[in-house]
Coordinates of C-alpha atoms and ligand atoms in Angstrom, one line a residue:
X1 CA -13.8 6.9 -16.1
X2 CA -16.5 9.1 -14.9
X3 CA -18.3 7.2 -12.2
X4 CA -22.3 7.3 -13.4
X5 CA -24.6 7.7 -10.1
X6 CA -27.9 6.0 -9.1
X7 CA -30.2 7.7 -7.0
X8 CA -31.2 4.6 -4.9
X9 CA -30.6 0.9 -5.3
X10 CA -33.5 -1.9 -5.6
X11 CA -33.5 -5.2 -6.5
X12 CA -31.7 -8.5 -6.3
X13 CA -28.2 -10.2 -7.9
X14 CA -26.4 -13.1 -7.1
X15 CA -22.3 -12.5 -7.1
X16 CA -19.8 -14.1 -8.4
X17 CA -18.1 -17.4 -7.1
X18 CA -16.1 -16.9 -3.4
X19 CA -12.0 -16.3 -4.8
X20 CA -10.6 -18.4 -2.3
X21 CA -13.0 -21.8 -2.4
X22 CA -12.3 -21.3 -6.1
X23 CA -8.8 -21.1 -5.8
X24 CA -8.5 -24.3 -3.6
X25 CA -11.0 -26.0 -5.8
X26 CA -8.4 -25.9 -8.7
X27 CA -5.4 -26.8 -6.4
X28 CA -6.8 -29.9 -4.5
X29 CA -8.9 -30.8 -7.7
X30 CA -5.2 -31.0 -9.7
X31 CA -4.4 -33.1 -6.7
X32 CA -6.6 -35.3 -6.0
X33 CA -7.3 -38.6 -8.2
X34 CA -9.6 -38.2 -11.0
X35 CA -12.2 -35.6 -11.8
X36 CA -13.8 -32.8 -10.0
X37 CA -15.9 -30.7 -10.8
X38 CA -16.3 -26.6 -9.8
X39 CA -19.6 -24.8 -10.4
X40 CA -20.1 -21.5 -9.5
X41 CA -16.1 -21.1 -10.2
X42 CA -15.2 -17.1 -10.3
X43 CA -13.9 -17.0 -13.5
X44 CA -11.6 -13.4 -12.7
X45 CA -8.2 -13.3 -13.2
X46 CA -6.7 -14.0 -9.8
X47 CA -8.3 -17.6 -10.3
X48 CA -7.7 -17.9 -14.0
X49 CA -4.2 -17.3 -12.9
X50 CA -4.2 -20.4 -10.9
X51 CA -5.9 -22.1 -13.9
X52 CA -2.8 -21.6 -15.8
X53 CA 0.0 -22.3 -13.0
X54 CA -1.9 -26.2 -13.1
X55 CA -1.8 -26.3 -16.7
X56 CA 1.7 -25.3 -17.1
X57 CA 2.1 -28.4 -14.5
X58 CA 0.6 -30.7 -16.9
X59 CA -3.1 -30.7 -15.5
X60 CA -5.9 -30.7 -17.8
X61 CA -8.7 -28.1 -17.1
X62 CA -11.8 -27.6 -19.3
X63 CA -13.6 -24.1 -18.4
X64 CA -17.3 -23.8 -19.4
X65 CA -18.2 -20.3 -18.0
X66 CA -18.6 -20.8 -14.3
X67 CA -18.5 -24.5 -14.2
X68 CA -14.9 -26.2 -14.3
X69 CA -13.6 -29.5 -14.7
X70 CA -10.0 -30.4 -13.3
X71 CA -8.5 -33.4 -14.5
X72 CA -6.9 -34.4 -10.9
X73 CA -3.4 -36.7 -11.7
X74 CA -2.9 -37.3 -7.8
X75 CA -0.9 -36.1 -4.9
X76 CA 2.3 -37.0 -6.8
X77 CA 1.0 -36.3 -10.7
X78 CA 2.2 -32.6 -11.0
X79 CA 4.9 -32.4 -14.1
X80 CA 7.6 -29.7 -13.8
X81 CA 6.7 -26.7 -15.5
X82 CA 8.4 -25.5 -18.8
X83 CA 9.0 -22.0 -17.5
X84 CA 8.3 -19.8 -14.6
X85 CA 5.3 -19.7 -13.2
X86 CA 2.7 -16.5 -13.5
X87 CA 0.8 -15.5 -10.6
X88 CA -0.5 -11.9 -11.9
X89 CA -1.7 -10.0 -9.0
X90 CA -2.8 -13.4 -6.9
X91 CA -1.2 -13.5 -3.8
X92 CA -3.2 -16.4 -2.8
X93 CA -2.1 -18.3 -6.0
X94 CA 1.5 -17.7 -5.3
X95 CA 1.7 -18.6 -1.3
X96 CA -0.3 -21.3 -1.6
X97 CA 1.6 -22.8 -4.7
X98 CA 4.8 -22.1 -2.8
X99 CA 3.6 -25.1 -0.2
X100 CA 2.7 -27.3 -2.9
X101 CA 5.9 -26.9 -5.0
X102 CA 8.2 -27.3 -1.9
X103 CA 7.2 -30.8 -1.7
X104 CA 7.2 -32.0 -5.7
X105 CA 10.3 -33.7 -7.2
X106 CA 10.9 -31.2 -9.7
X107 CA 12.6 -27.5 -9.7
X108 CA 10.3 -24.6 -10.5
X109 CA 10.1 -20.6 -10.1
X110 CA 7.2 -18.2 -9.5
X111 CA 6.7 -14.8 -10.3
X112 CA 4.0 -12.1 -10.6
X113 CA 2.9 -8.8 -11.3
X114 CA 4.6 -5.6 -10.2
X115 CA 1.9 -5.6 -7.0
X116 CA 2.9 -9.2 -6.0
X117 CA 6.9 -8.6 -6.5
X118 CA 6.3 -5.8 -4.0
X119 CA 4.1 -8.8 -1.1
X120 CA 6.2 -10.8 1.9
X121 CA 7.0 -13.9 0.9
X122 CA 8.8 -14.7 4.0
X123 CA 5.5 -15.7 5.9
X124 CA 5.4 -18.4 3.5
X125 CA 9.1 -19.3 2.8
X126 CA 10.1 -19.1 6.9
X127 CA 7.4 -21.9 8.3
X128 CA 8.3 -24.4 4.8
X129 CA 12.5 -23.8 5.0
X130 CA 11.6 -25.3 8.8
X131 CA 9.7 -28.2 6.5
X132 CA 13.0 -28.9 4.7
X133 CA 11.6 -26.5 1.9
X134 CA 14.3 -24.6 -0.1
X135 CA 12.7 -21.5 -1.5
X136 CA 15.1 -18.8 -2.8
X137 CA 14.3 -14.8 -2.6
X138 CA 11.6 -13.3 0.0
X139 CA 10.2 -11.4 -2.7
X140 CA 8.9 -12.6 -6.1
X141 CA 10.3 -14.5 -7.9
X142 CA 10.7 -17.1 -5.8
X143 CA 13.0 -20.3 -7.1
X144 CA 11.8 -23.2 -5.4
X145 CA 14.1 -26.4 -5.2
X146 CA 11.8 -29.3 -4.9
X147 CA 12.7 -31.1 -1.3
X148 CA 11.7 -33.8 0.6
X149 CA 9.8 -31.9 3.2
X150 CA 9.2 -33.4 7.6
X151 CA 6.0 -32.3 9.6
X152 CA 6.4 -29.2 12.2
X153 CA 4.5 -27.8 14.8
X154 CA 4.4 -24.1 13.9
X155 CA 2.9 -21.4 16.1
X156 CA 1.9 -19.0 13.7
X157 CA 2.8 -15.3 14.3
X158 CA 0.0 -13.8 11.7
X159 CA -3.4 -14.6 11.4
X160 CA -3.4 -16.0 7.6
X161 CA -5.1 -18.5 5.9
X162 CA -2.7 -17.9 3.0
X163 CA 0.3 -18.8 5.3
X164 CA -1.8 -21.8 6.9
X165 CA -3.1 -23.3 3.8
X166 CA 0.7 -22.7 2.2
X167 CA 1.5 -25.6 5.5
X168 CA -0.8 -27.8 5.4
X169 CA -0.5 -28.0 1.3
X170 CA 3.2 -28.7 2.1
X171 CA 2.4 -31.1 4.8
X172 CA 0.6 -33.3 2.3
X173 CA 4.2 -33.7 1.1
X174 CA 5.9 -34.5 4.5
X175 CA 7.2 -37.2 6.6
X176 CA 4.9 -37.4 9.8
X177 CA 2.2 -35.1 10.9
X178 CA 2.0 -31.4 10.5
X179 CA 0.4 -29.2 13.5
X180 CA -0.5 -25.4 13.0
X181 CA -1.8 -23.2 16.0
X182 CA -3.3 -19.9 14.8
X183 CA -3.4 -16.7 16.3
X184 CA -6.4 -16.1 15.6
X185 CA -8.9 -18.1 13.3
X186 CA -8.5 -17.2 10.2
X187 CA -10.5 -18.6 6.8
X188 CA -10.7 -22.0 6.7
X189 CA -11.9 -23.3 3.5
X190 CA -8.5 -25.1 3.0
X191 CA -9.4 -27.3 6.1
X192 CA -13.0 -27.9 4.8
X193 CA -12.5 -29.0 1.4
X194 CA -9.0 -31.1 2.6
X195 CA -11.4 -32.5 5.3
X196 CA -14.0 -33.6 2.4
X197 CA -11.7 -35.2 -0.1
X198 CA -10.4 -37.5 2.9
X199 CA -7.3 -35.7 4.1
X200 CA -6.0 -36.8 7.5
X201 CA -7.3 -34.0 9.2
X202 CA -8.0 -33.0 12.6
X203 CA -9.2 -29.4 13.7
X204 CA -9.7 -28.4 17.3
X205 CA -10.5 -24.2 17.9
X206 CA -7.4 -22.8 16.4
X207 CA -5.2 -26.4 16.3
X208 CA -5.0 -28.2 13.2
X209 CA -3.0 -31.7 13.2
X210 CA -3.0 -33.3 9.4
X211 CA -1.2 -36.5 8.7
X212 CA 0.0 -36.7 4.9
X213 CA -2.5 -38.9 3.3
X214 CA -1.5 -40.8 -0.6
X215 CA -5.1 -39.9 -1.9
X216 CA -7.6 -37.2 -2.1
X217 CA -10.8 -38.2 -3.1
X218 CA -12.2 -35.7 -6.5
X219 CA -15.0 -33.6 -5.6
X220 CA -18.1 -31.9 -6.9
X221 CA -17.7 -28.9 -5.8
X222 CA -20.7 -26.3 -5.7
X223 CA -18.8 -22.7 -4.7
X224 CA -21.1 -20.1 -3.5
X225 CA -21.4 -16.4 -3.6
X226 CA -18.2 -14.6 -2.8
X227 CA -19.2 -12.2 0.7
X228 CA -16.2 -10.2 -0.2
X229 CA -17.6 -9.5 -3.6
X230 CA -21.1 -9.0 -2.2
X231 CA -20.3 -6.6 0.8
X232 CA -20.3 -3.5 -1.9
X233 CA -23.9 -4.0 -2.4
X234 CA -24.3 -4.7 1.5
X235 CA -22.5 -1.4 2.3
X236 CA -24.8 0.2 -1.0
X237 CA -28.2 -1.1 0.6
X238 CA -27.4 0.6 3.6
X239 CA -26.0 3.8 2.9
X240 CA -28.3 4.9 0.0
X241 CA -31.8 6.4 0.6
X242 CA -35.1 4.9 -0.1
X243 CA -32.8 1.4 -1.0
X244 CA -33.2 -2.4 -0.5
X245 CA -30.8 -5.0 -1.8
X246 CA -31.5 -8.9 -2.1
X247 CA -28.0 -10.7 -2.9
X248 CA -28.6 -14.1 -3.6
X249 CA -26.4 -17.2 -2.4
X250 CA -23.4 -15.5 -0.3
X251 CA -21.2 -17.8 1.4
X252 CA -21.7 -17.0 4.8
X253 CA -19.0 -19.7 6.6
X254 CA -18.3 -18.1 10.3
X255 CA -14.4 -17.6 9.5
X256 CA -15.9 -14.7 6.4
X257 CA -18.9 -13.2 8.6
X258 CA -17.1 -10.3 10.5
X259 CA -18.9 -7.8 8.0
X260 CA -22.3 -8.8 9.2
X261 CA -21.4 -8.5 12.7
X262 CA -20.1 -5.5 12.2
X263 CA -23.3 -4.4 10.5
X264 CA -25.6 -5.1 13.4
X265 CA -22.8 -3.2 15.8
X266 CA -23.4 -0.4 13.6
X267 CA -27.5 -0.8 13.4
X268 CA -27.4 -1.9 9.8
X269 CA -31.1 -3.1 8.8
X270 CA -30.0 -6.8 7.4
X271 CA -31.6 -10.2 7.4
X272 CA -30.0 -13.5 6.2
X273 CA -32.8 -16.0 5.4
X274 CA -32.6 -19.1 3.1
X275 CA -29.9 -20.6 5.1
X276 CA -28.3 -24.0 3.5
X277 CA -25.1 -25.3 3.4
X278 CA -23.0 -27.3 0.8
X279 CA -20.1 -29.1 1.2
X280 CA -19.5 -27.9 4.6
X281 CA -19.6 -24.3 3.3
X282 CA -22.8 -22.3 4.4
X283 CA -24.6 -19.8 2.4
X284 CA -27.8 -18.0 2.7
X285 CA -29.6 -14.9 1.0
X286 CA -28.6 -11.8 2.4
X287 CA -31.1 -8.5 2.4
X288 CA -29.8 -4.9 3.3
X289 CA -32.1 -1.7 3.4
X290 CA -31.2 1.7 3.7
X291 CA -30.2 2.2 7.7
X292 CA -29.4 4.9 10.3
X293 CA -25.7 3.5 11.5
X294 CA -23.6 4.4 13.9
X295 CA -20.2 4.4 14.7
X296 CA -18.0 1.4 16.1
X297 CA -14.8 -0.4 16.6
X298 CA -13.7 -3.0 15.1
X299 CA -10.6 -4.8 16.3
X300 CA -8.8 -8.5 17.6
X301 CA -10.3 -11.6 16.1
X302 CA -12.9 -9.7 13.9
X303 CA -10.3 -8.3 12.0
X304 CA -9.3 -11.9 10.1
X305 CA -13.0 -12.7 9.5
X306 CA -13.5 -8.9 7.4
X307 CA -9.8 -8.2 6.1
X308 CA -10.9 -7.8 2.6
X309 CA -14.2 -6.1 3.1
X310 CA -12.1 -3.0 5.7
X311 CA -12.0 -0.7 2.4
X312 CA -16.0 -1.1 1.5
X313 CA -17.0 -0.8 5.9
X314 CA -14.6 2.4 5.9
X315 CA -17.2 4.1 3.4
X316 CA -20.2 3.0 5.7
X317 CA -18.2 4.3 8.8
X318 CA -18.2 7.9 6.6
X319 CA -22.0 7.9 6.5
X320 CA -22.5 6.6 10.2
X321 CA -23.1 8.6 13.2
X322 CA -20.0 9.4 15.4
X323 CA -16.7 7.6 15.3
X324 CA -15.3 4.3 13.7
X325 CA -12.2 3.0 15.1
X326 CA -10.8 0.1 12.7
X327 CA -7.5 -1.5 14.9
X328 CA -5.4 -4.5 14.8
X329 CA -5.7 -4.0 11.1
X330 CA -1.9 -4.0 9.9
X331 CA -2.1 -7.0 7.6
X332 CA -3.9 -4.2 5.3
X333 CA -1.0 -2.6 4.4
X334 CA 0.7 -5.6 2.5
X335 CA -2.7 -6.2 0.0
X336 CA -3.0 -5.4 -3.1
X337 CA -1.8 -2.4 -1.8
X338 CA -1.4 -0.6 1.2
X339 CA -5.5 -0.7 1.9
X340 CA -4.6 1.7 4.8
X341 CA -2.6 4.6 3.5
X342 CA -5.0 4.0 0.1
X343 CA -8.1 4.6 1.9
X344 CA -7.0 7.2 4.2
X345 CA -5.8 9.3 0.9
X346 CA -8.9 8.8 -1.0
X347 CA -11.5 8.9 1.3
X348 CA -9.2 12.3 2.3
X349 CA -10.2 13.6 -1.4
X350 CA -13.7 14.4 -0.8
X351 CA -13.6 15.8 2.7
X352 CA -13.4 13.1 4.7
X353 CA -12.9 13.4 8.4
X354 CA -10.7 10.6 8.4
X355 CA -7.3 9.8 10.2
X356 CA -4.8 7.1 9.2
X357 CA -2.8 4.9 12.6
X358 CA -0.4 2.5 12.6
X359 CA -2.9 -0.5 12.6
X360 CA -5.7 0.8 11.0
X361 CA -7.7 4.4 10.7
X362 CA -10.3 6.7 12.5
X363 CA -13.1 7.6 10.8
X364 CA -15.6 10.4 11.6
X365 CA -19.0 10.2 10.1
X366 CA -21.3 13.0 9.0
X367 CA -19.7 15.1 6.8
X368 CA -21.1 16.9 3.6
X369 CA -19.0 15.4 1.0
X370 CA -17.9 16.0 -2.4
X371 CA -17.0 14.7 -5.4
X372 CA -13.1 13.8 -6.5
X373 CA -10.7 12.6 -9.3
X374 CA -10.1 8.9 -7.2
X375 CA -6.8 6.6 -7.3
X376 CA -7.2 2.6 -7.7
X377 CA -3.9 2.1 -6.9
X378 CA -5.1 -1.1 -9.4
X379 CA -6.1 -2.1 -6.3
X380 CA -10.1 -4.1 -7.4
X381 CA -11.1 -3.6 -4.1
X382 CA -10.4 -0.2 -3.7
X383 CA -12.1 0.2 -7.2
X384 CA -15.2 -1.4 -6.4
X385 CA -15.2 0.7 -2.6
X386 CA -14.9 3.8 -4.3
X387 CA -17.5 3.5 -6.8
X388 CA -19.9 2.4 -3.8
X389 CA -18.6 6.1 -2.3
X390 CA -18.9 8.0 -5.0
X391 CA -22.9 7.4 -5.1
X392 CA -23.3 9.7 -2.0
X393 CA -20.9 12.5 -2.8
X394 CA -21.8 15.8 -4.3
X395 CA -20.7 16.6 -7.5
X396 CA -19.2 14.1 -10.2
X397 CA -16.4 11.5 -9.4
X398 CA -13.6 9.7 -10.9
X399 CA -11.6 6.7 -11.0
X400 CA -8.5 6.4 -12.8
X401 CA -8.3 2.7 -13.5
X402 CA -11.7 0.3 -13.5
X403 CA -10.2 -2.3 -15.2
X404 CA -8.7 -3.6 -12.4
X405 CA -12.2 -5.1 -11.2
X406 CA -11.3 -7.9 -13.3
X407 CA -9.2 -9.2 -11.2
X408 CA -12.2 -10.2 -8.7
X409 CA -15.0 -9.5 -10.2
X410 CA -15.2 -9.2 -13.8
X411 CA -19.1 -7.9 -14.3
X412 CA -19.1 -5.9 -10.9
X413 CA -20.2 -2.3 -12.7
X414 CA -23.1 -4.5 -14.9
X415 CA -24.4 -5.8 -12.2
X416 CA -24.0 -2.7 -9.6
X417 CA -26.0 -0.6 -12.3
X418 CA -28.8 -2.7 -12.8
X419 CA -29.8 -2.0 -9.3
X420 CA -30.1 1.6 -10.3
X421 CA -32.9 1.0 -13.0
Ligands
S3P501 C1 -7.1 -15.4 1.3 C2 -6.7 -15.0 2.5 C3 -6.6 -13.6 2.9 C4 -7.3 -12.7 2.0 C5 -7.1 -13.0 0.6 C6 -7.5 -14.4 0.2 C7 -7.2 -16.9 0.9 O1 -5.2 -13.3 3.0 O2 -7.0 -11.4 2.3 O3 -7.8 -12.1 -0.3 O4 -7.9 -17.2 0.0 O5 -6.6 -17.6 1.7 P1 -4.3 -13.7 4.3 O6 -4.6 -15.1 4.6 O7 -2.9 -13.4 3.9 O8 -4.8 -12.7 5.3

């Protein structure tokens, strides 16, 4: 596809739902006992693939657009699956079904698409064989032998909510109480949404002590814009001329915020106003104009709270004054795809001044830069970052494979060209 180009960006747009509260709102809602209901649910195909993991486990889910309803059967109401489970390109779907299927009473197998066969699965498998979990293959599939699962006390060597959530969703499951130290804090919607259907939970800094608890209460649960989804437009606003750009109900919880941090470091012009919270997840409006940025580094416990948003703040570092270093980063290389290596190559297409290390890049701003034939790796994110780069390059651009914006954000070029009008 030939990437079209706008020659500034005004207006407003509200995003799609945030993946992960979706996600967990389709797990704990299968879970708990009775009816909850999701508004604002990202209906892309990482979540839809959860959708159909629960429904192949006997749980009943009407979807109505954005609004879902998930027919909870209980802690202990999940049926065994008639065959194996499909994850598609989810990693968050798989890992955190992993610590829910450990615990049932039945036998069951996962799998995914060629990018998930190709993701660690030991992160996951490692902390829940130490539950008593017996998970066969590091890789997908995984065969998981349903086990009666004890609590630990895990230090965990990686700073991922994927892994955490994957032991506490087990620990629902054990006998006695389950304690997780981070490394770092990473996302913690899991503990949010556990906390407000009356899990047993206790969170102190980067501690969290749950005690299995025989009831989660159903929610109603209002999911608001996805900051992942909405940093394109953030990094748009502020590296187009003569551009301002209004998105509408991000989720702006503390654990997702690195990219606005990072903004100011870099002398972004951006203002969050509206601010409200819902369910113990914040949100606010979020405004970006067209800025003068500079370079900056971006390292240690940032690096959880922006993981997914490194590809889209790599193409602000290439229009910012002087040098971005991006460090500590190494969790990008097992994404979608390796986000480091991906970047480094693509951005490398049109001229970029940009260097790849072993935990991250160097990027040096202020080249003229031209147009190129661009790689997906069906990678959405990469997609959607490239698309956002191609605006500012001379000369046309292309991208092998948009489809794969589906994945997060089914309507992203709809709504990223009706700023252009
Ligand atoms: C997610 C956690 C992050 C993130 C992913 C979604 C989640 O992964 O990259 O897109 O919903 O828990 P890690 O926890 O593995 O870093």
């Amino acid at each position: 596809m030939q990437i079209k180009k706008i020659s500034r960006a005004l207006g407003e747009l509200t995003v799609p739902g945030d993946k992960s509260i979706s996600h967990r709102g389709v797990m704990l809602g299968a879970l708990a006992d009775g009816v909850t209901r999701i508004e604002g649910f990202l209906s892309g195909a990482d979540c839809l693939s959860t959708i159909d993991c629960f429904r192949k486990m006997s749980i009943e889910i009407d979807v109505n657009g954005s609004s879902v309803t998930v027919h909870g059967r209980g802690i202990h109401g999940l049926r065994r699956p008639p065959e194996m489970l499909y994850a598609g390109n989810s990693g968050t779907t798989t890992r955190l079904l992993c610590g829910i299927l450990a615990g049932q009473d039945f036998d069951s197998a996962i799998t995914g698409d060629a990018s998930i066969c190709n993701r660690p699965m030991k992160r996951v498998t490692e902390p829940l064989s130490r539950m008593g979990a017996q998970i066969r293959g590091e890789y997908c599939p995984l065969y998981i032998t349903g086990s009666r699962l004890h609590g630990i006390e895990y230090k965990m060597p990686v700073a991922s909510a994927q892994v955490k959530t994957a032991v506490l969703l087990a620990g629902l499951y054990a006998e006695g109480e389950t304690i997780i130290h981070e490394v770092e804090k990473s996302r913690d919607h899991t503990e949010l949404m556990l906390g407000a259907m009356g899990a047993d939970l206790e969170v102190s800094g980067l501690d969290i002590r749950l005690t299995p608890s025989e009831k989660l209460n159903p929610q109603h649960i209002i999911v608001p814009g996805d900051i992942s989804s909405a940093a394109f437009f953030m990094v748009l606003g502020a590296i187009m001329p003569n551009s301002e750009i209004t998105i509408r109900n991000v989720g702006i919880n503390p654990t997702r915020t690195g990219i606005i941090d990072v903004f100011k470091a870099m002398g972004a012009d951006i203002k969050t106003e509206n601010e409200r919270t819902s369910a113990g997840e914040p949100a606010a409006d979020i405004t970006v104009s067209s800025s003068d940025l500079k370079g900056t580094v971006i390292g240690g416990e940032l690096i959880p709270r922006l993981i997914d948003e490194l590809p889209v703040i790599a193409v602000a570092a290439l229009f910012a004054d002087g040098e971005t270093v991006i460090k500590d980063a190494q969790e990008l290389k097992v994404k979608e795809t390796d986000r480091i290596h991906a970047v480094v190559n693509e951005f490398s297409k049109c001229g970029a001044d940009i260097e790849e290390t072993d935990d991250g890049m160097i990027i040096r701003g202020g080249r003229t830069l031209h147009g190129a034939d661009f790689c997906t790796y069906g990678d959405h994110r990469m997609a959607m970052s490239l698309t956002v780069l191609a605006q500012l390059l001379d000369g046309e651009s292309t991208l092998d494979d948009e489809k794969c914006v589906e994945i997060s954000y089914p309507r992203f070029f709809e709504d990223f060209y009706s700023l252009g009008k």
